[in-house]
Amino acid sequence: MSLLTKTPAAPRIFTQEYYHRLNDLEEHSGWYQGMCEVAVRLVARHSSSSGRMRVLDAGCGTGLLLTQFGRFAGPDGTLVGLDLAPEALEYCRRRDSLRLVRSSLTPLPFGPCSFDLITCADVLQHLEGQE
């Protein structure tokens, strides 16, 4: 399921080829796998979720990090990937059980307290005109 909002175009660096290479790097990089492991352990340590967590990955890219939190969402939880680039969301569609939203990070198209966990990894350096 995708929710489309009026958003500016993503910078052209983010092509399908970019996400293909990024996914390959994420799946085979010891650094990235380690970063995912640290994030999952941190959430596990501080989570009181009963397996029904609502998770948003703001700037989800390929969706790989978001899928790592599936164990906390459980079968009754929700995994939402948000990205401005349609190419990113196209890549995310290959993964199971993700709800996808095409939108800018500002403002987020969700109300207060919509999620139990929000991640935003490796995104800030890609924001244009943000001070």
PDB file of C-alpha atoms in Angstrom:
ATOM      1  CA  MET A   1       0.000   0.000   0.000  1.00  0.00           C
ATOM      2  CA  SER A   2       1.386   3.444  -0.863  1.00  0.00           C
ATOM      3  CA  LEU A   3       0.261   6.872   0.228  1.00  0.00           C
ATOM      4  CA  LEU A   4       1.194   9.661  -2.168  1.00  0.00           C
ATOM      5  CA  THR A   5       1.532  13.234  -0.981  1.00  0.00           C
ATOM      6  CA  LYS A   6       2.561  16.364  -2.847  1.00  0.00           C
ATOM      7  CA  THR A   7       6.309  16.502  -2.494  1.00  0.00           C
ATOM      8  CA  PRO A   8       9.244  18.051  -4.299  1.00  0.00           C
ATOM      9  CA  ALA A   9      11.257  15.843  -6.622  1.00  0.00           C
ATOM     10  CA  ALA A  10      14.084  13.814  -5.128  1.00  0.00           C
ATOM     11  CA  PRO A  11      17.591  14.810  -6.255  1.00  0.00           C
ATOM     12  CA  ARG A  12      18.595  12.865  -9.402  1.00  0.00           C
ATOM     13  CA  ILE A  13      21.483  11.129  -7.644  1.00  0.00           C
ATOM     14  CA  PHE A  14      18.873   8.676  -6.342  1.00  0.00           C
ATOM     15  CA  THR A  15      18.387   6.486  -9.400  1.00  0.00           C
ATOM     16  CA  GLN A  16      17.407   2.827  -9.569  1.00  0.00           C
ATOM     17  CA  GLU A  17      21.095   2.011 -10.106  1.00  0.00           C
ATOM     18  CA  TYR A  18      21.977   3.960  -6.933  1.00  0.00           C
ATOM     19  CA  TYR A  19      19.552   1.853  -4.864  1.00  0.00           C
ATOM     20  CA  HIS A  20      20.762  -1.361  -6.481  1.00  0.00           C
ATOM     21  CA  ARG A  21      24.350  -0.549  -5.489  1.00  0.00           C
ATOM     22  CA  LEU A  22      23.282   0.654  -2.043  1.00  0.00           C
ATOM     23  CA  ASN A  23      21.372  -2.565  -1.402  1.00  0.00           C
ATOM     24  CA  ASP A  24      24.368  -4.642  -2.483  1.00  0.00           C
ATOM     25  CA  LEU A  25      26.609  -2.652  -0.144  1.00  0.00           C
ATOM     26  CA  GLU A  26      24.159  -2.948   2.757  1.00  0.00           C
ATOM     27  CA  GLU A  27      23.749  -6.701   2.373  1.00  0.00           C
ATOM     28  CA  HIS A  28      27.478  -7.422   2.087  1.00  0.00           C
ATOM     29  CA  SER A  29      29.128  -4.738   4.205  1.00  0.00           C
ATOM     30  CA  GLY A  30      30.317  -5.761   7.645  1.00  0.00           C
ATOM     31  CA  TRP A  31      30.027  -2.138   8.744  1.00  0.00           C
ATOM     32  CA  TYR A  32      26.378  -1.860   7.726  1.00  0.00           C
ATOM     33  CA  GLN A  33      25.475  -5.244   9.196  1.00  0.00           C
ATOM     34  CA  GLY A  34      27.157  -4.177  12.436  1.00  0.00           C
ATOM     35  CA  MET A  35      25.217  -0.919  12.451  1.00  0.00           C
ATOM     36  CA  CYS A  36      21.948  -2.831  12.022  1.00  0.00           C
ATOM     37  CA  GLU A  37      22.912  -5.182  14.851  1.00  0.00           C
ATOM     38  CA  VAL A  38      23.656  -2.269  17.191  1.00  0.00           C
ATOM     39  CA  ALA A  39      20.337  -0.611  16.321  1.00  0.00           C
ATOM     40  CA  VAL A  40      18.387  -3.833  16.897  1.00  0.00           C
ATOM     41  CA  ARG A  41      20.115  -4.473  20.246  1.00  0.00           C
ATOM     42  CA  LEU A  42      19.461  -0.916  21.364  1.00  0.00           C
ATOM     43  CA  VAL A  43      15.771  -1.184  20.535  1.00  0.00           C
ATOM     44  CA  ALA A  44      15.529  -4.624  22.175  1.00  0.00           C
ATOM     45  CA  ARG A  45      17.090  -3.290  25.363  1.00  0.00           C
ATOM     46  CA  HIS A  46      14.668  -0.381  25.641  1.00  0.00           C
ATOM     47  CA  SER A  47      11.546  -1.835  24.097  1.00  0.00           C
ATOM     48  CA  SER A  48       8.555  -2.800  26.174  1.00  0.00           C
ATOM     49  CA  SER A  49       6.627  -3.785  23.074  1.00  0.00           C
ATOM     50  CA  SER A  50       4.533  -6.908  23.114  1.00  0.00           C
ATOM     51  CA  GLY A  51       5.296  -7.626  19.466  1.00  0.00           C
ATOM     52  CA  ARG A  52       2.824  -5.061  18.164  1.00  0.00           C
ATOM     53  CA  MET A  53       5.172  -2.176  17.567  1.00  0.00           C
ATOM     54  CA  ARG A  54       4.440   0.542  15.000  1.00  0.00           C
ATOM     55  CA  VAL A  55       7.747   1.392  13.296  1.00  0.00           C
ATOM     56  CA  LEU A  56       8.535   4.233  10.880  1.00  0.00           C
ATOM     57  CA  ASP A  57      11.817   4.432   8.973  1.00  0.00           C
ATOM     58  CA  ALA A  58      11.972   8.047   7.768  1.00  0.00           C
ATOM     59  CA  GLY A  59      14.205   8.046   4.695  1.00  0.00           C
ATOM     60  CA  CYS A  60      13.965   4.270   4.342  1.00  0.00           C
ATOM     61  CA  GLY A  61      16.113   3.914   1.216  1.00  0.00           C
ATOM     62  CA  THR A  62      16.178   0.221   0.305  1.00  0.00           C
ATOM     63  CA  GLY A  63      14.144  -0.770   3.369  1.00  0.00           C
ATOM     64  CA  LEU A  64      16.789  -3.134   4.733  1.00  0.00           C
ATOM     65  CA  LEU A  65      17.079  -1.449   8.147  1.00  0.00           C
ATOM     66  CA  LEU A  66      13.303  -1.307   8.503  1.00  0.00           C
ATOM     67  CA  THR A  67      12.966  -5.046   7.907  1.00  0.00           C
ATOM     68  CA  GLN A  68      15.393  -5.649  10.790  1.00  0.00           C
ATOM     69  CA  PHE A  69      12.760  -4.235  13.148  1.00  0.00           C
ATOM     70  CA  GLY A  70      10.118  -6.697  11.964  1.00  0.00           C
ATOM     71  CA  ARG A  71      10.786  -8.877  15.001  1.00  0.00           C
ATOM     72  CA  PHE A  72       9.535  -6.058  17.234  1.00  0.00           C
ATOM     73  CA  ALA A  73       6.523  -5.230  15.096  1.00  0.00           C
ATOM     74  CA  GLY A  74       5.360  -8.828  15.109  1.00  0.00           C
ATOM     75  CA  PRO A  75       2.406 -10.065  13.061  1.00  0.00           C
ATOM     76  CA  ASP A  76       0.090  -7.396  14.482  1.00  0.00           C
ATOM     77  CA  GLY A  77       2.532  -4.499  14.192  1.00  0.00           C
ATOM     78  CA  THR A  78       3.206  -2.090  11.372  1.00  0.00           C
ATOM     79  CA  LEU A  79       6.376  -1.375   9.384  1.00  0.00           C
ATOM     80  CA  VAL A  80       6.198   1.908   7.459  1.00  0.00           C
ATOM     81  CA  GLY A  81       8.897   3.089   5.086  1.00  0.00           C
ATOM     82  CA  LEU A  82       8.882   6.750   4.084  1.00  0.00           C
ATOM     83  CA  ASP A  83      11.069   8.162   1.328  1.00  0.00           C
ATOM     84  CA  LEU A  84      10.941  11.028  -1.129  1.00  0.00           C
ATOM     85  CA  ALA A  85      12.535   9.049  -3.967  1.00  0.00           C
ATOM     86  CA  PRO A  86      10.137   6.853  -5.949  1.00  0.00           C
ATOM     87  CA  GLU A  87      13.147   4.677  -6.865  1.00  0.00           C
ATOM     88  CA  ALA A  88      13.684   3.913  -3.172  1.00  0.00           C
ATOM     89  CA  LEU A  89      10.077   2.909  -2.713  1.00  0.00           C
ATOM     90  CA  GLU A  90      10.272   0.761  -5.837  1.00  0.00           C
ATOM     91  CA  TYR A  91      13.173  -1.083  -4.243  1.00  0.00           C
ATOM     92  CA  CYS A  92      11.285  -1.409  -0.949  1.00  0.00           C
ATOM     93  CA  ARG A  93       8.358  -3.068  -2.712  1.00  0.00           C
ATOM     94  CA  ARG A  94      10.581  -6.137  -3.082  1.00  0.00           C
ATOM     95  CA  ARG A  95      10.492  -6.626   0.670  1.00  0.00           C
ATOM     96  CA  ASP A  96       7.580  -8.213   2.519  1.00  0.00           C
ATOM     97  CA  SER A  97       5.059  -6.525   4.767  1.00  0.00           C
ATOM     98  CA  LEU A  98       6.102  -2.912   4.349  1.00  0.00           C
ATOM     99  CA  ARG A  99       3.634  -0.060   4.058  1.00  0.00           C
ATOM    100  CA  LEU A 100       5.251   2.603   1.876  1.00  0.00           C
ATOM    101  CA  VAL A 101       4.734   6.354   1.854  1.00  0.00           C
ATOM    102  CA  ARG A 102       6.222   8.814  -0.623  1.00  0.00           C
ATOM    103  CA  SER A 103       6.757  12.053   1.234  1.00  0.00           C
ATOM    104  CA  SER A 104       9.260  14.595   2.424  1.00  0.00           C
ATOM    105  CA  LEU A 105      10.407  14.421   6.039  1.00  0.00           C
ATOM    106  CA  THR A 106       8.972  17.856   6.728  1.00  0.00           C
ATOM    107  CA  PRO A 107       6.244  17.816   7.601  1.00  0.00           C
ATOM    108  CA  LEU A 108       5.665  14.134   8.282  1.00  0.00           C
ATOM    109  CA  PRO A 109       2.243  13.040   7.007  1.00  0.00           C
ATOM    110  CA  PHE A 110       1.304  11.379  10.317  1.00  0.00           C
ATOM    111  CA  GLY A 111      -0.331  12.577  13.497  1.00  0.00           C
ATOM    112  CA  PRO A 112       1.317  12.692  16.918  1.00  0.00           C
ATOM    113  CA  CYS A 113       2.005   9.349  18.607  1.00  0.00           C
ATOM    114  CA  SER A 114       1.454   7.390  15.382  1.00  0.00           C
ATOM    115  CA  PHE A 115       4.569   5.260  15.975  1.00  0.00           C
ATOM    116  CA  ASP A 116       6.348   3.501  18.820  1.00  0.00           C
ATOM    117  CA  LEU A 117       9.712   3.734  17.066  1.00  0.00           C
ATOM    118  CA  ILE A 118      11.010   6.129  14.421  1.00  0.00           C
ATOM    119  CA  THR A 119      14.377   5.613  12.751  1.00  0.00           C
ATOM    120  CA  CYS A 120      16.147   8.006  10.407  1.00  0.00           C
ATOM    121  CA  ALA A 121      19.539   6.567   9.463  1.00  0.00           C
ATOM    122  CA  ASP A 122      21.974   7.967   6.899  1.00  0.00           C
ATOM    123  CA  VAL A 123      19.544  10.676   5.813  1.00  0.00           C
ATOM    124  CA  LEU A 124      20.715  14.054   7.106  1.00  0.00           C
ATOM    125  CA  GLN A 125      23.568  14.391   4.620  1.00  0.00           C
ATOM    126  CA  HIS A 126      21.056  14.103   1.770  1.00  0.00           C
ATOM    127  CA  LEU A 127      18.768  16.928   2.873  1.00  0.00           C
ATOM    128  CA  GLU A 128      19.030  20.032   0.726  1.00  0.00           C
ATOM    129  CA  GLY A 129      18.694  23.532   2.124  1.00  0.00           C
ATOM    130  CA  GLN A 130      18.349  22.375   5.712  1.00  0.00           C
ATOM    131  CA  GLU A 131      20.380  24.257   8.291  1.00  0.00           C
TER     132      GLU A 131
END
